[in-house]
Coordinates of C-alpha atoms in Angstrom, one line a residue:
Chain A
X1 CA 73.2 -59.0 -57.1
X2 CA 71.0 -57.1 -55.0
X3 CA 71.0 -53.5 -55.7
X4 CA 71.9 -51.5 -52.9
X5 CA 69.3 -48.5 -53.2
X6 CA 65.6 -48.8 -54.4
X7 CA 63.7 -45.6 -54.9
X8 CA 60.5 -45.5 -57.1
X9 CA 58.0 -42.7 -57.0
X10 CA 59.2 -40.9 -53.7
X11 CA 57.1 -37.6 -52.9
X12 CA 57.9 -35.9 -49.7
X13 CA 55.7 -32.5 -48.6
X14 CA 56.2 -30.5 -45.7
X15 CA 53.7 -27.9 -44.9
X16 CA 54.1 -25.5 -47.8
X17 CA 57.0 -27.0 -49.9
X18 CA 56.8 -30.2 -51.9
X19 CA 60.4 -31.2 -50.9
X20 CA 60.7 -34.3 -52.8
X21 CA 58.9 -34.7 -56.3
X22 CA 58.2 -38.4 -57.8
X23 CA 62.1 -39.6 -57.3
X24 CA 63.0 -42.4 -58.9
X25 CA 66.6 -43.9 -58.6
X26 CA 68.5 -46.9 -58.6
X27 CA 71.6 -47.7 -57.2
X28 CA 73.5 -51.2 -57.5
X29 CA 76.0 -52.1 -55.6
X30 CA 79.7 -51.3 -55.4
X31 CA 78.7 -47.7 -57.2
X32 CA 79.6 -44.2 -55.9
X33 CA 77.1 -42.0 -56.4
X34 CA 77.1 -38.7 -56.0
X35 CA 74.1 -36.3 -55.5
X36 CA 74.3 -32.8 -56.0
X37 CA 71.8 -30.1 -56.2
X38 CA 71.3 -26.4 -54.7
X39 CA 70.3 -26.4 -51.3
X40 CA 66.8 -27.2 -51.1
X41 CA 66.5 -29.7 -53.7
X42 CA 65.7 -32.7 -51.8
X43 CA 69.1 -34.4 -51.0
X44 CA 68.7 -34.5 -47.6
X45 CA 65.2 -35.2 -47.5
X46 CA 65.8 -38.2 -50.2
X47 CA 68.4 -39.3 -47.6
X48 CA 66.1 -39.2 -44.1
X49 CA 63.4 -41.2 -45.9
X50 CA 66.1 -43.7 -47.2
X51 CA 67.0 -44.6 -44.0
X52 CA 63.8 -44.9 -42.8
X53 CA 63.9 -41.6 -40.7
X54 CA 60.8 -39.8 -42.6
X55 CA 58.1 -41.4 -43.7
X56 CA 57.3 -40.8 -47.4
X57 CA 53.9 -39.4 -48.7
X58 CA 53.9 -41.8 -51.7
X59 CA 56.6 -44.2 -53.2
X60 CA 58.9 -46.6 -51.7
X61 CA 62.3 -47.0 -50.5
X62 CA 64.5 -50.5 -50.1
X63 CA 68.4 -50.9 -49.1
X64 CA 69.5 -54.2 -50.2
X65 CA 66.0 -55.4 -50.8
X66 CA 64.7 -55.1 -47.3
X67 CA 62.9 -52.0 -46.2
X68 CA 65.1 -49.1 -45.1
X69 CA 64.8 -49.9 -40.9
X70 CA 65.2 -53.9 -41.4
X71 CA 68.7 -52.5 -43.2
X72 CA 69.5 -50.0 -40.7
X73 CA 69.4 -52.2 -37.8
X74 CA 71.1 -55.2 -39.3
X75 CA 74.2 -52.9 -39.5
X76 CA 74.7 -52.7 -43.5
X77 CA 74.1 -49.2 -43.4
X78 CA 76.8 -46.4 -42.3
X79 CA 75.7 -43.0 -42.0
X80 CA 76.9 -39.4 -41.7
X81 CA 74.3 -37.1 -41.2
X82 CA 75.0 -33.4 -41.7
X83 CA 76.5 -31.2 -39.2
X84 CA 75.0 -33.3 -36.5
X85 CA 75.5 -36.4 -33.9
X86 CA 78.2 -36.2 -31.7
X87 CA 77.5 -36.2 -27.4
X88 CA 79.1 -34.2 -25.3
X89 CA 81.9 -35.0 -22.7
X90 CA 82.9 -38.4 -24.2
X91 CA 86.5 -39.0 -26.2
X92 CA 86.9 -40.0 -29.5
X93 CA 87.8 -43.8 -28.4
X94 CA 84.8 -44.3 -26.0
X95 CA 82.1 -43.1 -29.0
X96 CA 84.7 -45.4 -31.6
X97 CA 84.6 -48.2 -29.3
X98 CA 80.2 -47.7 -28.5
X99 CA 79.7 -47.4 -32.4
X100 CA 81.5 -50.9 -32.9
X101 CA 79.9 -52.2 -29.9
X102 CA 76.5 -51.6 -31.6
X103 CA 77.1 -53.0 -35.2
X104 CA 76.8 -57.3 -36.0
X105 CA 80.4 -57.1 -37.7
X106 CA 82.6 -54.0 -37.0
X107 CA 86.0 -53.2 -38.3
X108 CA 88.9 -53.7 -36.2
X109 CA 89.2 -50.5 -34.0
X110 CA 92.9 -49.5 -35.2
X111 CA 91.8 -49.8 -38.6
X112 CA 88.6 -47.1 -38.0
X113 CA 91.0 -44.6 -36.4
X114 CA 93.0 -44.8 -39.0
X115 CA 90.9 -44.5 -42.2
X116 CA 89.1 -41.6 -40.2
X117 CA 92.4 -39.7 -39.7
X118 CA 92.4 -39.5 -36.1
X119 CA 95.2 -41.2 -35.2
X120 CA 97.0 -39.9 -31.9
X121 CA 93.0 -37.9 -31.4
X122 CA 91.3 -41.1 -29.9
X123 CA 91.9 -39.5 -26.2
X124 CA 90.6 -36.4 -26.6
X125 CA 87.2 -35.4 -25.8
X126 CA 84.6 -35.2 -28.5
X127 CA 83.5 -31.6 -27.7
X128 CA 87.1 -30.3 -27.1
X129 CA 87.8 -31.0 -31.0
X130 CA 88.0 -28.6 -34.3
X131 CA 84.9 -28.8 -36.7
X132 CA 87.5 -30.9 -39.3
X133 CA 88.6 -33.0 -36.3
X134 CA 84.7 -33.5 -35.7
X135 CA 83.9 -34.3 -38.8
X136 CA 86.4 -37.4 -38.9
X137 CA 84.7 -38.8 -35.8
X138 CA 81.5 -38.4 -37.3
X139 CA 83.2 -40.1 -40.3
X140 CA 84.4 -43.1 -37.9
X141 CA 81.3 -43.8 -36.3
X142 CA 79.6 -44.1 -40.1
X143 CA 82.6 -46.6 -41.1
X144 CA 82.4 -48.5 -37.7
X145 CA 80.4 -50.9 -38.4
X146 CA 82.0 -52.3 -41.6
X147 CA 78.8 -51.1 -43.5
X148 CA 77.9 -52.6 -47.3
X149 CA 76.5 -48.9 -48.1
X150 CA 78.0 -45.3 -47.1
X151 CA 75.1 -42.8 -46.6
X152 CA 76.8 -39.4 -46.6
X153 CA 75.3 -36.1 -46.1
X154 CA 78.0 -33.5 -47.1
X155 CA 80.7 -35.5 -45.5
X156 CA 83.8 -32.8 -46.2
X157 CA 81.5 -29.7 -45.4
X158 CA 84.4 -27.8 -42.9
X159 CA 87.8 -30.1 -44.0
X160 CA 90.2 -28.0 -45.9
X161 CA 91.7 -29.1 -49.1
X162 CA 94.2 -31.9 -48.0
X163 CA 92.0 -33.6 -45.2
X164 CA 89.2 -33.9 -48.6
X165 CA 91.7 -35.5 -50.1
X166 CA 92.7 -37.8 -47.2
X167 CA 89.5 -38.4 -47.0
X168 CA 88.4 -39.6 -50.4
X169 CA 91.8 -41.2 -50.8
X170 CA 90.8 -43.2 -47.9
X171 CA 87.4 -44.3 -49.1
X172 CA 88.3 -45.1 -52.6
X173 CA 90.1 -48.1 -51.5
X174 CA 87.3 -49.2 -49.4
X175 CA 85.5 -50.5 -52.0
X176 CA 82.1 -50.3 -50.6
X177 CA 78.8 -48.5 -52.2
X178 CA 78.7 -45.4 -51.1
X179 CA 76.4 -42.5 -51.9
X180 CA 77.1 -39.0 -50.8
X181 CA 75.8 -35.3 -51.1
X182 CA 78.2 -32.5 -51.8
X183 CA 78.2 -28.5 -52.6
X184 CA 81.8 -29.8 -54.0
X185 CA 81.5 -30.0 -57.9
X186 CA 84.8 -31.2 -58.1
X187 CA 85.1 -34.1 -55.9
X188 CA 81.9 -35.2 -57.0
X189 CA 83.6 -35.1 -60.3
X190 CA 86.8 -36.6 -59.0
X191 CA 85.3 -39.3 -56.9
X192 CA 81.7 -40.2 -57.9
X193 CA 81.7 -43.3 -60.5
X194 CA 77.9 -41.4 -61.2
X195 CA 76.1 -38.4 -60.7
X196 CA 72.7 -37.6 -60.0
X197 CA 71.4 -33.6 -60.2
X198 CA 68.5 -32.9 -58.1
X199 CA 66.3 -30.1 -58.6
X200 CA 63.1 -28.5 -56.5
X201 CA 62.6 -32.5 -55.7
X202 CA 62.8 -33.7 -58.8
X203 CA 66.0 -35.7 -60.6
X204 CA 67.6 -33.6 -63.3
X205 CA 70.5 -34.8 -64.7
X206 CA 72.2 -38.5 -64.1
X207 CA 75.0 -40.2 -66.0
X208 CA 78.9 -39.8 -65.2
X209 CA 80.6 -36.8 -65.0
X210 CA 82.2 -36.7 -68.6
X211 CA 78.2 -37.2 -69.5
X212 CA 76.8 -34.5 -67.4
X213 CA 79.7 -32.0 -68.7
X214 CA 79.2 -33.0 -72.5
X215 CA 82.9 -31.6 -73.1
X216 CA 82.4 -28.0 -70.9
X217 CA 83.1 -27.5 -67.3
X218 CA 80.9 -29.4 -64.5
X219 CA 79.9 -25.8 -62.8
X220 CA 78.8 -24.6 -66.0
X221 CA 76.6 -27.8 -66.3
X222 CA 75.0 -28.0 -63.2
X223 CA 74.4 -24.0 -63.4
X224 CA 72.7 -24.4 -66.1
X225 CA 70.5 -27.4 -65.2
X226 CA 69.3 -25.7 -62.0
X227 CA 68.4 -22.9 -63.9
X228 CA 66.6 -24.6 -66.2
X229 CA 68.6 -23.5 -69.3
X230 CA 69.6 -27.0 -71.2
X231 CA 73.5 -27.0 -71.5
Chain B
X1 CA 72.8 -52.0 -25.3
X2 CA 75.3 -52.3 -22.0
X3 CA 77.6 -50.6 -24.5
X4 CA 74.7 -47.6 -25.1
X5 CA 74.2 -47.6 -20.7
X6 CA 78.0 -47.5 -20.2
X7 CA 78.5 -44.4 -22.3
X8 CA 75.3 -42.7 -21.3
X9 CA 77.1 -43.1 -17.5
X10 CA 80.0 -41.6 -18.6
X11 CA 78.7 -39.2 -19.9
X12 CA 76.6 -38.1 -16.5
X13 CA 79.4 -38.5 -14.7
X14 CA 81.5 -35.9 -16.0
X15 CA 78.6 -33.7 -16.1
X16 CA 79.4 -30.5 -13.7
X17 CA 76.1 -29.8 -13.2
X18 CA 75.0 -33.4 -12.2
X19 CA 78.4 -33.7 -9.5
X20 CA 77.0 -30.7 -7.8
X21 CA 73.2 -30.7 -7.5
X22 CA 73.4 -34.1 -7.2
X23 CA 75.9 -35.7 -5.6
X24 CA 77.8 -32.8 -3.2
X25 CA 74.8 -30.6 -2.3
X26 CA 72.2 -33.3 -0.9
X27 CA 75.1 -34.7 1.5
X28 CA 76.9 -31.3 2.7
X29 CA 73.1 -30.3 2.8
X30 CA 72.5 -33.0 5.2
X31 CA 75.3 -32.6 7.4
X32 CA 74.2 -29.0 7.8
X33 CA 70.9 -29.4 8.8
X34 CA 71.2 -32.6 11.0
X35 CA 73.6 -30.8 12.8
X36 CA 71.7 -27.6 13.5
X37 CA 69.3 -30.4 14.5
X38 CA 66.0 -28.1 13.2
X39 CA 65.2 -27.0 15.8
X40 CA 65.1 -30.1 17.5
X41 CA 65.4 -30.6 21.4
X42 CA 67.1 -33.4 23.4
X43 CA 69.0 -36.2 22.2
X44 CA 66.0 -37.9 21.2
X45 CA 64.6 -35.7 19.1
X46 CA 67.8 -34.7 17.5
X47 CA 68.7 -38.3 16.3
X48 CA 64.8 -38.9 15.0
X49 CA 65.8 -35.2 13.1
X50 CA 69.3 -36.9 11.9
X51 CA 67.3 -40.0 10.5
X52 CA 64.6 -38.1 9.2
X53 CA 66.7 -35.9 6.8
X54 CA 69.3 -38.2 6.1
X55 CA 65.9 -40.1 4.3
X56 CA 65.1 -36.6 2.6
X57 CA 68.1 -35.7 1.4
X58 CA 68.8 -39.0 0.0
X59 CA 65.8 -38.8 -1.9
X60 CA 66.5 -35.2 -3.1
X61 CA 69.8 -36.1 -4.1
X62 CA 68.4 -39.2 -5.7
X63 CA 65.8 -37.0 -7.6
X64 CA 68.1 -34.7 -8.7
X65 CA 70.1 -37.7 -10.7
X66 CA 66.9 -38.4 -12.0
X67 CA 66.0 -34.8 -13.1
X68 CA 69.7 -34.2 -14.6
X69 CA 69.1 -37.5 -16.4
X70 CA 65.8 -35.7 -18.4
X71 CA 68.0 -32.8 -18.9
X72 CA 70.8 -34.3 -20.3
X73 CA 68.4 -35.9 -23.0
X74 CA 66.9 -32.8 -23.8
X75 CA 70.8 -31.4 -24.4
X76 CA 71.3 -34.8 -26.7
X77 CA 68.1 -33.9 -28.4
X78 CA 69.6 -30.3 -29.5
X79 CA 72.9 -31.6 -30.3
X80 CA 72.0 -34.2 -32.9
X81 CA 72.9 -37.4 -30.4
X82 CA 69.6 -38.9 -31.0
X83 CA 69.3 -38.6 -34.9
X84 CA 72.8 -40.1 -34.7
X85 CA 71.8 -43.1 -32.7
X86 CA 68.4 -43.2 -35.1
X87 CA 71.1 -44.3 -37.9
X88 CA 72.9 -46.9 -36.0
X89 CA 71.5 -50.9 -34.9
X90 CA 70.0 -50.0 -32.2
X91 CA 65.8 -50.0 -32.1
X92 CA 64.2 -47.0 -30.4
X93 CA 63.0 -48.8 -27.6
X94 CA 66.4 -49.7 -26.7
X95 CA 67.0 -45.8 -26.7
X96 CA 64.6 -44.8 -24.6
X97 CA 65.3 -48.6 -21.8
X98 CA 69.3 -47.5 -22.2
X99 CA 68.1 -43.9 -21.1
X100 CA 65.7 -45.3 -18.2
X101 CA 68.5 -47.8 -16.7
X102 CA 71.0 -44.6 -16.9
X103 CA 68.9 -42.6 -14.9
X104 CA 68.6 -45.6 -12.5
X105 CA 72.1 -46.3 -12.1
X106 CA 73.3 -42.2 -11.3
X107 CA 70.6 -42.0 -8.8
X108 CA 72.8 -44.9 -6.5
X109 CA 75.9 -43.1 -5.4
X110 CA 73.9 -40.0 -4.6
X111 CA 72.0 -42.2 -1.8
X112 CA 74.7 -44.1 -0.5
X113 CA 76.2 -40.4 -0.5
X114 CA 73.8 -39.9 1.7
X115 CA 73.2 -42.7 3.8
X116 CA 76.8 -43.3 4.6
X117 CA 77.4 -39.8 5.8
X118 CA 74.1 -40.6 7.9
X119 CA 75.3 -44.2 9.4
X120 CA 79.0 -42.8 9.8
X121 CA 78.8 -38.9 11.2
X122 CA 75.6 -39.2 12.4
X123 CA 75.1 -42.9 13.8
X124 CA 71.3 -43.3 12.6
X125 CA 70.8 -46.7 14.3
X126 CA 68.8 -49.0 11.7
X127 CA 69.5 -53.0 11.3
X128 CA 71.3 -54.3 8.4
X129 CA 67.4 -55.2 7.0
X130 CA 66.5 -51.4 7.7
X131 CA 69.2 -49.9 5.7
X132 CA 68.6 -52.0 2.4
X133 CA 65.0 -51.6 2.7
X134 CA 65.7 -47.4 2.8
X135 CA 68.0 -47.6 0.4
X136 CA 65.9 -50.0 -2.1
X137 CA 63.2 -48.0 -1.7
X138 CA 64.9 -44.5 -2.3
X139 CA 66.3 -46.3 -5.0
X140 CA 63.0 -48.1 -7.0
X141 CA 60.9 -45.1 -6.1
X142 CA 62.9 -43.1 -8.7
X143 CA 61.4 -44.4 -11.8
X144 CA 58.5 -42.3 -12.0
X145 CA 60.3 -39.2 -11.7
X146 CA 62.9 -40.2 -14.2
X147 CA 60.1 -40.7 -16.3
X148 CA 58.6 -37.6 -15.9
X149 CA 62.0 -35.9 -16.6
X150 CA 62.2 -37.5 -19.7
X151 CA 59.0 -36.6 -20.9
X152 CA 59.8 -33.1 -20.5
X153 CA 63.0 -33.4 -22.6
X154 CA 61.0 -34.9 -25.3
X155 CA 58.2 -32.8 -25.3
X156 CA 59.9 -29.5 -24.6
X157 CA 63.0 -27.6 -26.4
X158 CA 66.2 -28.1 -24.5
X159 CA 66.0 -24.6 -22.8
X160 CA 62.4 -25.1 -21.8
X161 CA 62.9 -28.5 -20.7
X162 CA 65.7 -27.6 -18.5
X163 CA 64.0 -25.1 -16.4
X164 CA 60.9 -27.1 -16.0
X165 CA 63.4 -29.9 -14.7
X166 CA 65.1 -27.7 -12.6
X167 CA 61.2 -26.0 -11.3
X168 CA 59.6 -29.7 -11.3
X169 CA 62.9 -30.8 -9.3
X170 CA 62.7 -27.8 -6.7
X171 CA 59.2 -27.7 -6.1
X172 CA 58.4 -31.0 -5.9
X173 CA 60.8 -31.8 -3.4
X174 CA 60.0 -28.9 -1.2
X175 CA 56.5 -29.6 -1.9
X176 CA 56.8 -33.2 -0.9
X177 CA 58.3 -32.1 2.3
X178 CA 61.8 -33.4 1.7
X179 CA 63.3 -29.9 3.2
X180 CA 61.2 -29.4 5.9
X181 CA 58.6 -31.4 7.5
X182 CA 54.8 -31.1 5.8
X183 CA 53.9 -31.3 9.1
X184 CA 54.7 -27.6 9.5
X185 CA 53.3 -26.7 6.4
X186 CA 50.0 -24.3 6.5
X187 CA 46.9 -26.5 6.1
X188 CA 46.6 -26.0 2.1
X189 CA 49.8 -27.2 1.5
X190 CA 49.8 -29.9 3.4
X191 CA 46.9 -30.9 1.8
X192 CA 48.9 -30.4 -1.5
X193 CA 51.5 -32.4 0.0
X194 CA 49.5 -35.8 0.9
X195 CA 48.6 -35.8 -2.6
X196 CA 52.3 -35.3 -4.4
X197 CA 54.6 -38.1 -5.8
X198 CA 57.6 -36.6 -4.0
X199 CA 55.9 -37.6 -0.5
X200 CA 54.2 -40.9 -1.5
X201 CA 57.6 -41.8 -2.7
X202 CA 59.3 -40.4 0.5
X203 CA 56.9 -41.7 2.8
X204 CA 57.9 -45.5 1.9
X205 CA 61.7 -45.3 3.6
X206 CA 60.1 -42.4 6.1
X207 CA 57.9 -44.9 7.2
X208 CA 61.0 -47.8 7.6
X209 CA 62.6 -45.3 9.8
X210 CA 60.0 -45.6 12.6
X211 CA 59.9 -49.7 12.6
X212 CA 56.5 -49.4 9.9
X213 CA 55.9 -51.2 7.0
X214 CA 54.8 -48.2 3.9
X215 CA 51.6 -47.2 3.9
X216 CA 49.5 -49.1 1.5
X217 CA 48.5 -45.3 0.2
X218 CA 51.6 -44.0 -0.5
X219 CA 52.0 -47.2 -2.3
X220 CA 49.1 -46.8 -4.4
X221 CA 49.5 -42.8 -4.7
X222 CA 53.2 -43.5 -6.0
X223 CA 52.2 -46.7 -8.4
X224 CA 49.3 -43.9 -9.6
X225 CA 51.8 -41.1 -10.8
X226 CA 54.0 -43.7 -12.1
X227 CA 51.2 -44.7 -14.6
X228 CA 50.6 -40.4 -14.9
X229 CA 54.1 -39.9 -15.7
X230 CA 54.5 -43.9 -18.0
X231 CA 52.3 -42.3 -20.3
X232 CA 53.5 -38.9 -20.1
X233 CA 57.0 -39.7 -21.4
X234 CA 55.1 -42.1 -24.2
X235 CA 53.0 -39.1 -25.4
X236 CA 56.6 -36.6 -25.4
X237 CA 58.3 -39.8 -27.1
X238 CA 55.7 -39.9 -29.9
X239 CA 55.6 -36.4 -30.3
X240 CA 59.4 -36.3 -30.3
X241 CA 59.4 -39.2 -33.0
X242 CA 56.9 -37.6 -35.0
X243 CA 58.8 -34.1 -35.0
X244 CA 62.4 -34.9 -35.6

């Protein structure tokens, strides 16, 4: 099969910070990986050039062996970018209904609302909703489209504790490859089938949790790989 | 991409800002001057006045859709709405057709707006061929502008972009004597005025008005700050692309 992520040799500079270091990573399908790191290690940067939104200074990128646009506008790819995306003075059903509307094969609308949580929320404006609330529609619009691969940029940053739980409950039995940054430790831990460390650009850690905690605690761990100590 | 036009529409049409400078102050505007008649004496005069700003009105409140359009993208810039559709099947060029035929379908209502209030309260006598040649014109003479409005909200930050809409909006209508005749204007400024898209672009239904066919030079003065402002928004777009 296919993998479902291709990176080799990714290096991404802005003006004065090498943001992205000679990644290499591979991701096959049906896997949820997880990729943590401080702020400023490169996630999010790793994740714009994935989907074809930067271009990279050197290496390449491929999503189910087609280059990253090709994959984005066939509708395999479902994305949740962070803190960002949603228009102002539309409801939750009309941007539901626009995101299915745009995808080859979407999921049957009732079915979106309801893995997104927002059951009972689909008439109410976009703009008149709490940050949680927000970040379900964001969630919806991602899982429209009955994507192959989740791309998810700190997807519970604002849910308290139960709607994290709704919410990975919710995509576990999806069953789809997804691959998402979190500050979270623990849900990584909890949910991820693999995670990857990143580190000033560069990968620093990757196996499954149990591997990356050899025994300890998972904050211990990654504390002590982004400072460079070895665990 | 109907889907992408009916939600952009939506989303103009609940916009405050958009119902009021666009769509309810061109046509109480209208009914306000045409009634004080400018200055106009005679019954003759009065009904070329009522015809002449129910044309310049229409247009104003026609280039205010377009202008509120540009605006609107600069706000979707800010908020995110454009890296989110940058993620979804649908190409950039789609984005940026989606965001042209939007701007061309909220300028309609603020003509007919116009118009009606100019057939109905007014009785501006024009044939049935008269009235769709004003309004078609009004209506295809929008595109540069809409252009030009989105070229500002890609090249500038949403706050910037905004007030240069709002100055680029005022101006150039005043400027392209949509408020009052150029005809009055000192010499300078008229001369100002025979060269600014706003006239060439009013000048084609002016001229229906008064039984002419447009003036092959407004034509061609329109058609040139179309391709001024075509590769205006290109240049914002690109820069926008290259940014974000």
């Amino acid at each position: 099969m296919t993998d479902a992520i291709v990176i080799r040799g990714l290096r991404k500079a802005y003006r004065h910070v090498l943001a992205v270091d000679g990644l290499s990573l591979t991701v096959p399908q049906g896997q949820r990986l997880a990729l943590l790191g401080p702020n400023g290690a490169g996630k999010t940067t790793t994740i714009s050039v994935l989907l074809g939104l930067l271009t990279p200074d050197a290496g390449t990128t491929s999503l189910f062996g087609r280059d990253s646009r090709s994959a984005v506008n066939e509708g395999l790819i479902g994305v949740m970018q962070q803190e960002i995306g949603l228009p102002p003075r539309v409801t939750v059903r009309e941007l539901v209904r626009f995101a299915r509307a745009v995808f080859p094969a979407p999921l049957p609308y009732d079915e979106v609302v309801a893995q997104a949580g927002l059951t009972g929320l689909d008439r109410t404006r976009v703009d008149r909703l709490s940050g949680g609330q927000r970040q379900r529609v964001r969630f919806a619009m991602a899982l429209a489209g009955d994507p192959k691969l989740l791309v998810l940029d700190e997807p519970t940053a604002g849910l308290d504790v139960e709607a994290r739980r709704d919410f990975w409950d919710g995509l576990t039995m999806s069953g789809r490859t997804v691959v998402f940054s979190s500050h979270h430790l623990d849900e990584a831990d909890r949910f991820a089938d693999r995670i990857v460390v990143m580190h000033r650009g560069r990968l620093v850690a990757d196996g499954t949790g149990a591997q990356i905690k050899k025994g300890g605690d998972l904050e211990d761990a990654f504390l002590a790989l982004i400072s460079g100590r070895i665990a | 991409m109907t889907a992408y036009i009916r939600l952009e529409v939506r989303k103009m049409l609940r916009d405050h800002g958009f119902i009021v400078m666009s769509l309810t102050l061109p046509v109480v505007l209208y009914l306000i001057f045409s009634n004080l008649a400018m200055g106009a004496q005679g019954p003759d005069a009065q009904a070329a006045a009522a015809a002449w700003s129910m044309v310049g009105m229409a247009a104003y409140g026609a280039l205010g859709g377009a202008f509120s359009n540009g605006t609107g993208t600069s706000e979707d810039k800010a908020l995110g709405w454009l890296a989110q559709l940058a993620v979804l099947p649908i190409p950039a060029w789609r984005v940026i057709a989606g965001k042209a035929a939007t701007g061309a379908i909220i300028v309609v209502p603020s003509i007919l707006l116009v118009l009606t209030a100019g057939g109905l309260v007014n009785g501006v006598p024009l044939t049935p061929f008269e009235w769709v040649a004003v309004t078609a014109l009004l209506w295809v003479g929008t595109i540069p502008f809409s252009l030009f409005a989105l070229g500002n909200a890609y090249l500038l930050s949403p706050q910037n972009s905004a007030a240069a809409n709002l100055a680029g909006y005022i101006s150039l209508s005043v400027v392209g004597g949509l408020w009052f005749p150029a005809a009055n204007f000192p010499g300078w400024l008229q001369t100002v005025s025979e060269w600014s898209p706003v006239a060439a672009y009013a000048n084609l239904p002016w001229a229906v008005l008064f039984g002419e066919a447009p003036s092959l030079r407004s034509v061609l003065l329109l058609l040139g700050w179309t391709a001024v402002f075509t590769l205006y928004a290109l240049y914002g777009f690109r820069r926008a692309g290259r940014s974000a």
